[in-house]
Tab-separated table of C-alpha atoms in Angstrom:
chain	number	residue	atom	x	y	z
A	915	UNK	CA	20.827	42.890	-8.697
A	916	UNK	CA	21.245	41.036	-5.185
A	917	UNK	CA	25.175	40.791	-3.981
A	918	UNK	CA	24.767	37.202	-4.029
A	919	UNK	CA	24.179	37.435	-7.866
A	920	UNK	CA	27.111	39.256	-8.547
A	921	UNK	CA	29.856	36.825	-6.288
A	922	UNK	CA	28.662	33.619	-7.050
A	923	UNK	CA	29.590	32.055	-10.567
A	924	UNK	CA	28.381	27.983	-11.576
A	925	UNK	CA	30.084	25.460	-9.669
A	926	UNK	CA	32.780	23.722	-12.060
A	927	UNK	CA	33.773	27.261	-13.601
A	928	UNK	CA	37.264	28.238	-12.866
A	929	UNK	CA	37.772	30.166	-9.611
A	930	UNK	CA	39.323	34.219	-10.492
A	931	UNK	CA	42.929	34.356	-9.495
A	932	UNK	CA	43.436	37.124	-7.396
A	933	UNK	CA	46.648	38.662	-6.750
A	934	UNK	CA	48.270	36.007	-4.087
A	935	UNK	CA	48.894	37.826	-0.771
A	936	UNK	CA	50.238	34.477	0.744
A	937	UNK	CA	48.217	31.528	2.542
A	938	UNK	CA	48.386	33.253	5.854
A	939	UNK	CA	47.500	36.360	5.421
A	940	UNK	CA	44.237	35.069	3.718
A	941	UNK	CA	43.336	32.893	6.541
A	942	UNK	CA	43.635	35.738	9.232
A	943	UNK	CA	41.565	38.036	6.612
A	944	UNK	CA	39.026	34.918	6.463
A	945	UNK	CA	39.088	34.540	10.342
A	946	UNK	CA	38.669	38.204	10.855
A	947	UNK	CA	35.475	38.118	8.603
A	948	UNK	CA	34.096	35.137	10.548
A	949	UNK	CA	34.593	36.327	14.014
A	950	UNK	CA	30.921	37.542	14.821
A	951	UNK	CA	30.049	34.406	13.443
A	952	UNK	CA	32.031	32.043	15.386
A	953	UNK	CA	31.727	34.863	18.615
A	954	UNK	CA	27.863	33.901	18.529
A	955	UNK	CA	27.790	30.389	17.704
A	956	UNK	CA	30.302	29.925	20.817
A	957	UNK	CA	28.111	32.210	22.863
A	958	UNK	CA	24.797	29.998	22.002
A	959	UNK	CA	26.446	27.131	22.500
A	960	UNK	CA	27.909	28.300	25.999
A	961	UNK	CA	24.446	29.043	26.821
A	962	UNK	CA	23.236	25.367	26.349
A	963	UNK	CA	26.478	24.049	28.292
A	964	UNK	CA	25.326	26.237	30.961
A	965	UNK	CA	21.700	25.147	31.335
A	966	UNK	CA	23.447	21.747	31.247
A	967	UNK	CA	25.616	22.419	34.022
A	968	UNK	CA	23.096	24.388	36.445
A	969	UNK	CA	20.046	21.830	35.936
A	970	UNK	CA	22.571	18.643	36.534
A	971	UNK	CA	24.201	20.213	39.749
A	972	UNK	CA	20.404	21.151	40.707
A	973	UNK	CA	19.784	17.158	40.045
A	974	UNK	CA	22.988	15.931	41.468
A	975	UNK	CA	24.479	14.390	38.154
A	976	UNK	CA	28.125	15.210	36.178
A	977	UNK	CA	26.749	17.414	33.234
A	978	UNK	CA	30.780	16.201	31.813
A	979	UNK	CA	29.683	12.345	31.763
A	980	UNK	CA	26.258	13.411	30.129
A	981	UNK	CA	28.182	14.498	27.008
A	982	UNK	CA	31.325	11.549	26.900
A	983	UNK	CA	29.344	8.520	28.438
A	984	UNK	CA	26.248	8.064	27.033
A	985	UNK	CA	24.772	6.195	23.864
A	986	UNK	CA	27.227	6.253	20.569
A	987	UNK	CA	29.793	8.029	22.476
A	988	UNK	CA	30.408	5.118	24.548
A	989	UNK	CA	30.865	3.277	21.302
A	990	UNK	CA	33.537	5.688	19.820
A	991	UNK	CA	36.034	5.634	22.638
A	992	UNK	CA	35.560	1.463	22.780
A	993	UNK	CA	36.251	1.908	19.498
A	994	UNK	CA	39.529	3.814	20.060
A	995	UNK	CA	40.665	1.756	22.963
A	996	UNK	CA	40.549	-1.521	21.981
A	997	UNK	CA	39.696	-1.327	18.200
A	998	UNK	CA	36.791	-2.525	16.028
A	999	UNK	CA	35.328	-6.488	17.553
A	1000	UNK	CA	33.043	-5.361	19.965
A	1001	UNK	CA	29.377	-6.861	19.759
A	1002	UNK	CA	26.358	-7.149	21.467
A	1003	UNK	CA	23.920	-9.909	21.802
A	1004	UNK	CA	20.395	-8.246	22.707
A	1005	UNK	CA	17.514	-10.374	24.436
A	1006	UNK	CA	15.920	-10.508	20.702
A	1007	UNK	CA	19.043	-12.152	19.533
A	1008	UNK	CA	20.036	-9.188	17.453
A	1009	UNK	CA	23.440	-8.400	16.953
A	1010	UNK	CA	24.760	-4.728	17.561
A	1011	UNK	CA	28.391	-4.532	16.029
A	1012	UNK	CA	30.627	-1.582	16.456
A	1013	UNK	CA	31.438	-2.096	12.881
A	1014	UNK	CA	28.241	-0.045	12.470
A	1015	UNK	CA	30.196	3.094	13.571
A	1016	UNK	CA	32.931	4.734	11.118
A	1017	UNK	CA	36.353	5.284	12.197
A	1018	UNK	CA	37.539	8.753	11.637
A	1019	UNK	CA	36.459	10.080	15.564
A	1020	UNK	CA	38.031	7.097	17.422
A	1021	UNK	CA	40.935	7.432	15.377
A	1022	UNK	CA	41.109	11.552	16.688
A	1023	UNK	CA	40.093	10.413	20.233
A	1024	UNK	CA	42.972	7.895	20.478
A	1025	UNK	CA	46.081	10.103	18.732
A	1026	UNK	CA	44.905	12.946	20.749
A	1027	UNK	CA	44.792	11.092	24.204
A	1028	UNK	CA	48.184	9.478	22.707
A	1029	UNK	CA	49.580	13.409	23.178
A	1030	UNK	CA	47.886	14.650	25.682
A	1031	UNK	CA	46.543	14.749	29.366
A	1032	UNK	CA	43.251	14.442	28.082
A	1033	UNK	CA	41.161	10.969	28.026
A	1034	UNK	CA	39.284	9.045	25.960
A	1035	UNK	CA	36.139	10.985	26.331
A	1036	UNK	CA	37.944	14.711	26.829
A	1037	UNK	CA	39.623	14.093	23.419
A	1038	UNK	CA	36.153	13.307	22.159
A	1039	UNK	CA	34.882	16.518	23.345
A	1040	UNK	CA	37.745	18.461	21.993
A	1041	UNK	CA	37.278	16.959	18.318
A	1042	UNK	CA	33.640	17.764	18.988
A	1043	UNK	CA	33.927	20.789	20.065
A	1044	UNK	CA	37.037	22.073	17.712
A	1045	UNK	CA	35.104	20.913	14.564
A	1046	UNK	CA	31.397	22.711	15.811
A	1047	UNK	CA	33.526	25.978	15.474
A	1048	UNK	CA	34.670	24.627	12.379
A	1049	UNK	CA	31.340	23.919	10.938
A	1050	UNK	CA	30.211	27.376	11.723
A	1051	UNK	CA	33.239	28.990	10.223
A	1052	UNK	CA	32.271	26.638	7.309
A	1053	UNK	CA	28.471	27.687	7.729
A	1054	UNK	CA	29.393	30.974	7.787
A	1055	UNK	CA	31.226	31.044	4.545
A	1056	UNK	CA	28.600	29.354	2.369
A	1057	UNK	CA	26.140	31.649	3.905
A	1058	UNK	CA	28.402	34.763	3.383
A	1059	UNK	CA	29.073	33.809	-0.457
A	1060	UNK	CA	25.485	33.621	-1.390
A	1061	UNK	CA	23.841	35.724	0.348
A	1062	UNK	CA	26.259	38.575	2.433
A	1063	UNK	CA	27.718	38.446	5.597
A	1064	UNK	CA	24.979	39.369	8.037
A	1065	UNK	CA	23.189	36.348	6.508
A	1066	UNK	CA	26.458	34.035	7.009
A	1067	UNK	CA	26.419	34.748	10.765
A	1068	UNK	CA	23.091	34.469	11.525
A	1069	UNK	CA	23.166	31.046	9.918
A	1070	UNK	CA	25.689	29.582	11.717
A	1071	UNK	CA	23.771	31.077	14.496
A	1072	UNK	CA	20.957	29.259	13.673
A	1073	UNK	CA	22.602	25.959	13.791
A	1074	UNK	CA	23.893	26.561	17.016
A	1075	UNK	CA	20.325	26.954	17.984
A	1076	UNK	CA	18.575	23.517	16.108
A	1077	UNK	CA	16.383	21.840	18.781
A	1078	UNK	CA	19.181	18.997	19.000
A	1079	UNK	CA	21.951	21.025	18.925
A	1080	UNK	CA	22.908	19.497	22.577
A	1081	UNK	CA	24.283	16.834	20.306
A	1082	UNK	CA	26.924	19.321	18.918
A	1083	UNK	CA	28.519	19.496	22.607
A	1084	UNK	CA	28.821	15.890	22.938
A	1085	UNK	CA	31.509	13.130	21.763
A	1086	UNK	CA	29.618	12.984	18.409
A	1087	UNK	CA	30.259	13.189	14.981
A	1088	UNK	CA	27.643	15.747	14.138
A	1089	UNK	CA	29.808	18.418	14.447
A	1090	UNK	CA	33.000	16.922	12.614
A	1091	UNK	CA	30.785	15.977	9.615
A	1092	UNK	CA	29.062	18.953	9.277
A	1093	UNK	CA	32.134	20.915	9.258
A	1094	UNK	CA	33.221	18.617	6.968
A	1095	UNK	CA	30.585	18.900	4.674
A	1096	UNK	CA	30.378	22.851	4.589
A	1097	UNK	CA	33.731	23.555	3.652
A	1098	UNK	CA	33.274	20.883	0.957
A	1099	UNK	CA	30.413	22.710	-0.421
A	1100	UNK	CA	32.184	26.334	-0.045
A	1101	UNK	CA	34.787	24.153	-1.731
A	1102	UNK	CA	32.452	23.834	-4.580
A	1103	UNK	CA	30.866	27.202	-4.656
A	1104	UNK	CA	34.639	28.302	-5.169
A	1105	UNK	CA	35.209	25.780	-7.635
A	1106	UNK	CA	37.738	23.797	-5.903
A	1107	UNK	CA	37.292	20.248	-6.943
A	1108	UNK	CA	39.966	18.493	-5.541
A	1109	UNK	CA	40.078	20.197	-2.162
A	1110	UNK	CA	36.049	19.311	-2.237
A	1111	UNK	CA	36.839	16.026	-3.463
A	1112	UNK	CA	39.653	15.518	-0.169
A	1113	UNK	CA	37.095	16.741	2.078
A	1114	UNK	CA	34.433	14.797	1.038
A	1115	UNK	CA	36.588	11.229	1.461
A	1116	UNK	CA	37.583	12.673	5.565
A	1117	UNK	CA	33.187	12.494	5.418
A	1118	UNK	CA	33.067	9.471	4.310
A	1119	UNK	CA	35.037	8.298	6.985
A	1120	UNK	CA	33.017	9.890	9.921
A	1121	UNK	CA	29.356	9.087	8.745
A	1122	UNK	CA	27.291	7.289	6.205
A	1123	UNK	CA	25.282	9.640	5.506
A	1124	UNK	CA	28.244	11.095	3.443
A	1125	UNK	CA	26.767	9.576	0.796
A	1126	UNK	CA	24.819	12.652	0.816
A	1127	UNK	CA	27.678	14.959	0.187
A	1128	UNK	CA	29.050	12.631	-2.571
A	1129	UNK	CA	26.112	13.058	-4.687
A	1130	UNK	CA	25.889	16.640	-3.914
A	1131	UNK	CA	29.329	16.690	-6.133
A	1132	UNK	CA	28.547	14.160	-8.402
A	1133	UNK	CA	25.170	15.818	-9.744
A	1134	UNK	CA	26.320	19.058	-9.281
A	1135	UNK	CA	29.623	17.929	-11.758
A	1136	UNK	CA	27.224	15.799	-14.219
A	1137	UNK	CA	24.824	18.977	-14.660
A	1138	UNK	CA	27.823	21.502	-15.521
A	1139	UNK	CA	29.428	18.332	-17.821
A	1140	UNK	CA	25.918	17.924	-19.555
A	1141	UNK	CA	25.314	22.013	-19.580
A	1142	UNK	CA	28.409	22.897	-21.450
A	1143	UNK	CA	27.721	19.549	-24.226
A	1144	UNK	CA	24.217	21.158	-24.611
A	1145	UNK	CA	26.230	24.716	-25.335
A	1146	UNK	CA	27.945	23.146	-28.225
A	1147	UNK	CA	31.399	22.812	-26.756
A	1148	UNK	CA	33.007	19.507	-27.639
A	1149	UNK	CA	33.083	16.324	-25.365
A	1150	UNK	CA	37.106	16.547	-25.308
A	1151	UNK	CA	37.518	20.499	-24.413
A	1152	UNK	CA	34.948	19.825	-21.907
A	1153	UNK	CA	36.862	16.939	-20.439
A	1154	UNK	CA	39.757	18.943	-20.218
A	1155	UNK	CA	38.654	21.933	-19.193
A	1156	UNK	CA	36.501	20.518	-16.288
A	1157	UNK	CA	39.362	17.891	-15.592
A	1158	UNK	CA	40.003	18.984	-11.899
A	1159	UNK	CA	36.331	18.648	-11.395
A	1160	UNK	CA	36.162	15.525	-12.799
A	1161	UNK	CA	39.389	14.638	-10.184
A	1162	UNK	CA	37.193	15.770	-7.490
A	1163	UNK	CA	34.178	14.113	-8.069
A	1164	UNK	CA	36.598	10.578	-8.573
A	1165	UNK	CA	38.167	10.901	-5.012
A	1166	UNK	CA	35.070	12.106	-3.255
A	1167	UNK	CA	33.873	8.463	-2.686
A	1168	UNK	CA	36.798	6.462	-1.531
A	1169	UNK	CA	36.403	7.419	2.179
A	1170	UNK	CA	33.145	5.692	2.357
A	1171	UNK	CA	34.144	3.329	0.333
A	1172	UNK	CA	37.215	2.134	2.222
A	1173	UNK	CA	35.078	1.783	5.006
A	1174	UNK	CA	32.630	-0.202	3.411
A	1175	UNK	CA	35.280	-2.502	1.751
A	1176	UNK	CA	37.135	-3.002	5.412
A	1177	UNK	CA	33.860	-4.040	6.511
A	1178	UNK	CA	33.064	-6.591	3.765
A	1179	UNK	CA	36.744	-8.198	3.807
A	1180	UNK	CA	36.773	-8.167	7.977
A	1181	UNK	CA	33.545	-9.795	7.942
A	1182	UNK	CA	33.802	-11.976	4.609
A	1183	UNK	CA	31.043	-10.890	2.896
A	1184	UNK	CA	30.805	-8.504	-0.078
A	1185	UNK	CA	27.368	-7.183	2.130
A	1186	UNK	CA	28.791	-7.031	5.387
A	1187	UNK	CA	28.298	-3.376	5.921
A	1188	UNK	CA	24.905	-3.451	5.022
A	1189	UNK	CA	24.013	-6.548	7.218
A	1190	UNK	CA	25.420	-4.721	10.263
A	1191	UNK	CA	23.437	-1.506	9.514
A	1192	UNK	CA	20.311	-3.884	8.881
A	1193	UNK	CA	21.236	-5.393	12.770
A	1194	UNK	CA	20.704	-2.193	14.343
A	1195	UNK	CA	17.569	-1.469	12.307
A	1196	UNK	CA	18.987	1.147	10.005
A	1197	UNK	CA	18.133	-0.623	6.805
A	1198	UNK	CA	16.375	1.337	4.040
A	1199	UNK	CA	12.505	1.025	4.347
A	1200	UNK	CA	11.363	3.971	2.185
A	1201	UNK	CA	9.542	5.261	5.080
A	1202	UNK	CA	7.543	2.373	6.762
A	1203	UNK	CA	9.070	2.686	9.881
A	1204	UNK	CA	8.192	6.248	10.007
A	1205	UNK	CA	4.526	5.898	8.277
A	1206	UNK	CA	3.954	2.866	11.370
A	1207	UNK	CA	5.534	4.971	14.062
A	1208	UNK	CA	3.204	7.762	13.692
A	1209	UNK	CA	0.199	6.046	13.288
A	1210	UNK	CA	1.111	4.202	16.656
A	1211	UNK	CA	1.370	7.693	18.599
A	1212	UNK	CA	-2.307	9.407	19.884
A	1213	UNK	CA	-4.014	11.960	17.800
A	1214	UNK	CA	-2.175	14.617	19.008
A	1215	UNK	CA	0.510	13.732	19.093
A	1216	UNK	CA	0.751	12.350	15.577
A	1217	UNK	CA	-0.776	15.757	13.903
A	1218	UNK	CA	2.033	17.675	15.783
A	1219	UNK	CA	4.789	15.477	14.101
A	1220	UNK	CA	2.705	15.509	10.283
A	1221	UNK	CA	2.471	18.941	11.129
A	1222	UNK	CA	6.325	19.081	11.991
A	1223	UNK	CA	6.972	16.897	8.732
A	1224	UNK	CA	5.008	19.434	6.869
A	1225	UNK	CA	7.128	22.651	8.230
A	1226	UNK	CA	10.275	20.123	6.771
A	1227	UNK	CA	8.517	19.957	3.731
A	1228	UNK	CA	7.971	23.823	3.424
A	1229	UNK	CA	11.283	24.357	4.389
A	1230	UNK	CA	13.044	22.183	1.437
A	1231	UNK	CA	10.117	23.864	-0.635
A	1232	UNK	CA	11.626	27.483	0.268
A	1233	UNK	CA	15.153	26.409	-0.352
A	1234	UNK	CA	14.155	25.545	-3.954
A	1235	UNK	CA	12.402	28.869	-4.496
A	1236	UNK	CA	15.282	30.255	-2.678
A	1237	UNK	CA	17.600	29.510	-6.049
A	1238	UNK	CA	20.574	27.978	-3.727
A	1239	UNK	CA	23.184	26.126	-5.868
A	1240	UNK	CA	22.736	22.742	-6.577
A	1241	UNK	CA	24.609	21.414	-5.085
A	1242	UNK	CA	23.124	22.805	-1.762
A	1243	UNK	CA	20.217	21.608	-2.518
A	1244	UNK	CA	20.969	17.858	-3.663
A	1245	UNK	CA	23.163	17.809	-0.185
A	1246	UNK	CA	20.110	19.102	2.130
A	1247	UNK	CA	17.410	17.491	0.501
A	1248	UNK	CA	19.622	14.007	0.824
A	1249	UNK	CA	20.311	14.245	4.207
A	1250	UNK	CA	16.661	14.861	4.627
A	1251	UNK	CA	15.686	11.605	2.660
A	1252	UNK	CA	18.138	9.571	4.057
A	1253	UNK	CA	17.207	10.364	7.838
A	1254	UNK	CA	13.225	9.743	7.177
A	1255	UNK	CA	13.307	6.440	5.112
A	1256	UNK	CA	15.469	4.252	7.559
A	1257	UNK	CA	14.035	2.201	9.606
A	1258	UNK	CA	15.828	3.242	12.336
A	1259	UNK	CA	15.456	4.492	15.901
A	1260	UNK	CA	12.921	7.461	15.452
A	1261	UNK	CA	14.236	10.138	18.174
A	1262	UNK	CA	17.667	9.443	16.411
A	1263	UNK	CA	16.077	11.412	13.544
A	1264	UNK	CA	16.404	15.204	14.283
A	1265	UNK	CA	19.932	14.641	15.143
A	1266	UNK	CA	20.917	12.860	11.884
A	1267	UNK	CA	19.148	15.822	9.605
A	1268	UNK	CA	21.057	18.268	11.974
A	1269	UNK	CA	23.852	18.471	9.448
A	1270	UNK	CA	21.535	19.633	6.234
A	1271	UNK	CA	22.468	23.216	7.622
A	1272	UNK	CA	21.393	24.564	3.843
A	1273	UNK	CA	18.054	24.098	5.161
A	1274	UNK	CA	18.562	27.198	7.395
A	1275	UNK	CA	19.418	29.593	4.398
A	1276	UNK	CA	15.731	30.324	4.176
A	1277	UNK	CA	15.109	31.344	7.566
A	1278	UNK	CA	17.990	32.886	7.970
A	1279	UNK	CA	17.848	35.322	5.208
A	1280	UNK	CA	14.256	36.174	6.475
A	1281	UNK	CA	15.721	37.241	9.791
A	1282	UNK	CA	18.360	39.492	8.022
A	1283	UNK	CA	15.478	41.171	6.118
A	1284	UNK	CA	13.562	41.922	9.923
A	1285	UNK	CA	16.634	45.101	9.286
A	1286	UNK	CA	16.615	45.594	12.530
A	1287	UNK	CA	19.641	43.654	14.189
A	1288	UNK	CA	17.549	43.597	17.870
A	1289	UNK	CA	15.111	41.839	16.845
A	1290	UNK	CA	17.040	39.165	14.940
A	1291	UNK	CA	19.715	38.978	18.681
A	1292	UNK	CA	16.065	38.405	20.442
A	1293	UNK	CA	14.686	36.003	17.683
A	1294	UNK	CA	18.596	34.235	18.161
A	1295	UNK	CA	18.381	34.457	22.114
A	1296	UNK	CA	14.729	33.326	22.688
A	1297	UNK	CA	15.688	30.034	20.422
A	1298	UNK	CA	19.294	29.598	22.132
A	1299	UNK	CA	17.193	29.396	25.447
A	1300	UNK	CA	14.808	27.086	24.082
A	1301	UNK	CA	17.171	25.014	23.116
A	1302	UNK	CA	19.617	24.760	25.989
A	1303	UNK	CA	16.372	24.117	28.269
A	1304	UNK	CA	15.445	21.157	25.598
A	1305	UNK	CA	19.171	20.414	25.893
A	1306	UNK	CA	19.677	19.614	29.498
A	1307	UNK	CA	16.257	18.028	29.870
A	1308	UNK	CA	17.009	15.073	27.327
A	1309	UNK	CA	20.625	14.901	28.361
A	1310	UNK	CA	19.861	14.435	32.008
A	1311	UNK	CA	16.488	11.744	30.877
A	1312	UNK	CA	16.276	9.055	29.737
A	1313	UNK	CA	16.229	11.307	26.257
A	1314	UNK	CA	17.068	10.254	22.370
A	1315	UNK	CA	20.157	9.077	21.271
């Protein structure tokens, strides 16, 4: 039977209580574990600063004002200077509010330039850059628990290598939501509801696509609840036994709902979230704006992005016939859907499914079964250089947001 068999139990069941050797010592032991993990990830990562830096001294541009002054980053620190108010009036007559952008980021930008030397946009770099060695340690984990260590570092070496991963150097909130979102669902796989559930509300106040994450841990809690009915057990003993889970799954929401609440009273409408969203053309379309924006492009070009869509498609496909837990797979395959029926800005759209990391299990296992560690380092480094080349040519065009 596979290792990952034998560690991993269904979310909701009570984690084993090993003999406590104190918080700290458990961290370092955790650290120590993750170290070739977060060694790599740092060292792919410094790869794509690098081809950043080199390509805008060659061009004559400041590689640092690529990754704090540009496009939603501009919009975070306003945002943490002055406060929410800011809107723009564009030739159309639409209306771009920066009530469109959550407030957990220009809330860390501001303490931390509060404290320190650091401004506005070097705070946003530090959160960014902090939380994308976060994510991996969090990467690392989930891959580790399913599927064994080698697997858990190649993975987060993987996501240091997604075509977008530029994104994860810049004043973003890629990085702190998807470090968010992976310790929520280690969280989970450990069955540890309520830290899940206090992770999940920090998501909820960095991105709307948390909404992702909180129905990862509502299905995931609503299958085990059903399951153990179905097993005979009755409704109260299941209640009580499953009452941190149920604790969890009640708090997981409120970040993104606070936000959506502050929205609706600040702008006096029970909608006002929504209508701001809609303003910048991210309202739902199930896929129009997609479906349109692909039959606009020229033959080739269109089969090369069906044909991308399709490898997106096979992916999700493998990750299903991969067994991950559920609530992997609710969490990936949301992000997915939510970043492909907006109507929304379409080079925006790699970067938003940039934090569905679970997508990556598949592929990454595949490279742990070449058993032969060179090729996977020359699989790892021909992608890292693809991508820091892919890197510093959008950041230093015109590129997508």
């Amino acid at each position: 039977m596979p290792d990952h068999q034998l560690r991993t139990r269904m979310p909701g069941a009570p984690a084993p209580h090993p003999r406590d050797t104190g918080t700290g010592p458990r961290a370092a032991a955790a650290l120590r574990a993750a170290a070739p993990a977060l060694a790599v990830y740092a060292a792919v990562r410094a790869l794509g600063f690098l081809g950043l830096w080199v390509a805008a001294q060659a061009s004559g541009k400041d590689p640092l004002a690529r990754l704090t002054g540009r496009w939603d980053s501009v919009w975070y620190q306003r945002i943490a200077e002055n406060g929410y108010g800011y809107t723009v009036t564009l030739p159309d007559g639409a209306l771009h509010s920066d009530l469109a952008f959550f407030p957990l980021l220009p809330a860390l930008e501001r303490g931390i330039s509060e404290v320190t030397p650091l401004t506005l946009g070097g705070a946003g770099l530090l959160v960014a850059w902090t939380a994308g060695l976060l994510a991996a340690w969090g990467i690392f984990a989930v891959g580790a628990e399913l599927y064994g260590r080698r697997t858990g570092v190649v993975l987060a070496a993987l996501w240091g290598v997604y075509p977008t991963a530029f994104v994860q150097s810049m004043a973003y909130t890629e990085t702190l939501f998807t470090a968010l979102a992976a310790w929520a669902l280690y969280a989970v796989l450990k069955g540890r509801w309520l830290v899940a559930g206090a992770l999940c509300v920090l998501a909820g106040l960095t991105r709307p696509s948390a909404a992702a994450l909180i129905a990862a841990l509502a299905i995931t809690a609503a299958v085990t609840l059903v399951r153990e009915i179905r097993a005979g057990h009755g409704l109260g003993p299941v209640l009580r036994r499953n009452a941190r889970m149920i604790a969890g799954v009640a708090l997981a929401p409120l970040g993104w709902l606070a936000y959506v609440v502050f929205v609706a009273v600040r702008e006096g409408s029970p909608f006002a979230y929504f209508d701001v969203q809609a303003q910048w053309g991210n309202s739902i379309d199930g896929g129009r704006a997609l479906a349109a924006f692909i039959a606009g492009l020229p033959l080739p070009a269109a089969l090369g992005l069906c044909a991308a869509l399709g490898l997106l498609g096979w992916l999700v496909v493998l990750c299903v016939r991969q067994r991950q837990p559920l609530p992997l797979l609710v969490y990936g395959i949301a992000i997915v859907v939510i970043s492909l029926i907006g109507a929304g800005y379409f080079g925006s759209r790699p970067r938003l499914m940039m934090p569905a990391f679970p997508l990556l299990l598949p592929p990454a296992a595949a490279l742990v079964r070449l058993r032969s560690r060179g090729r996977t380092a020359a699989v790892i480094a021909v992608l890292a250089c693809a991508s820091a080349a892919y890197g510093a040519w959008t950041l230093l065009g015109a590129g997508p947001p």
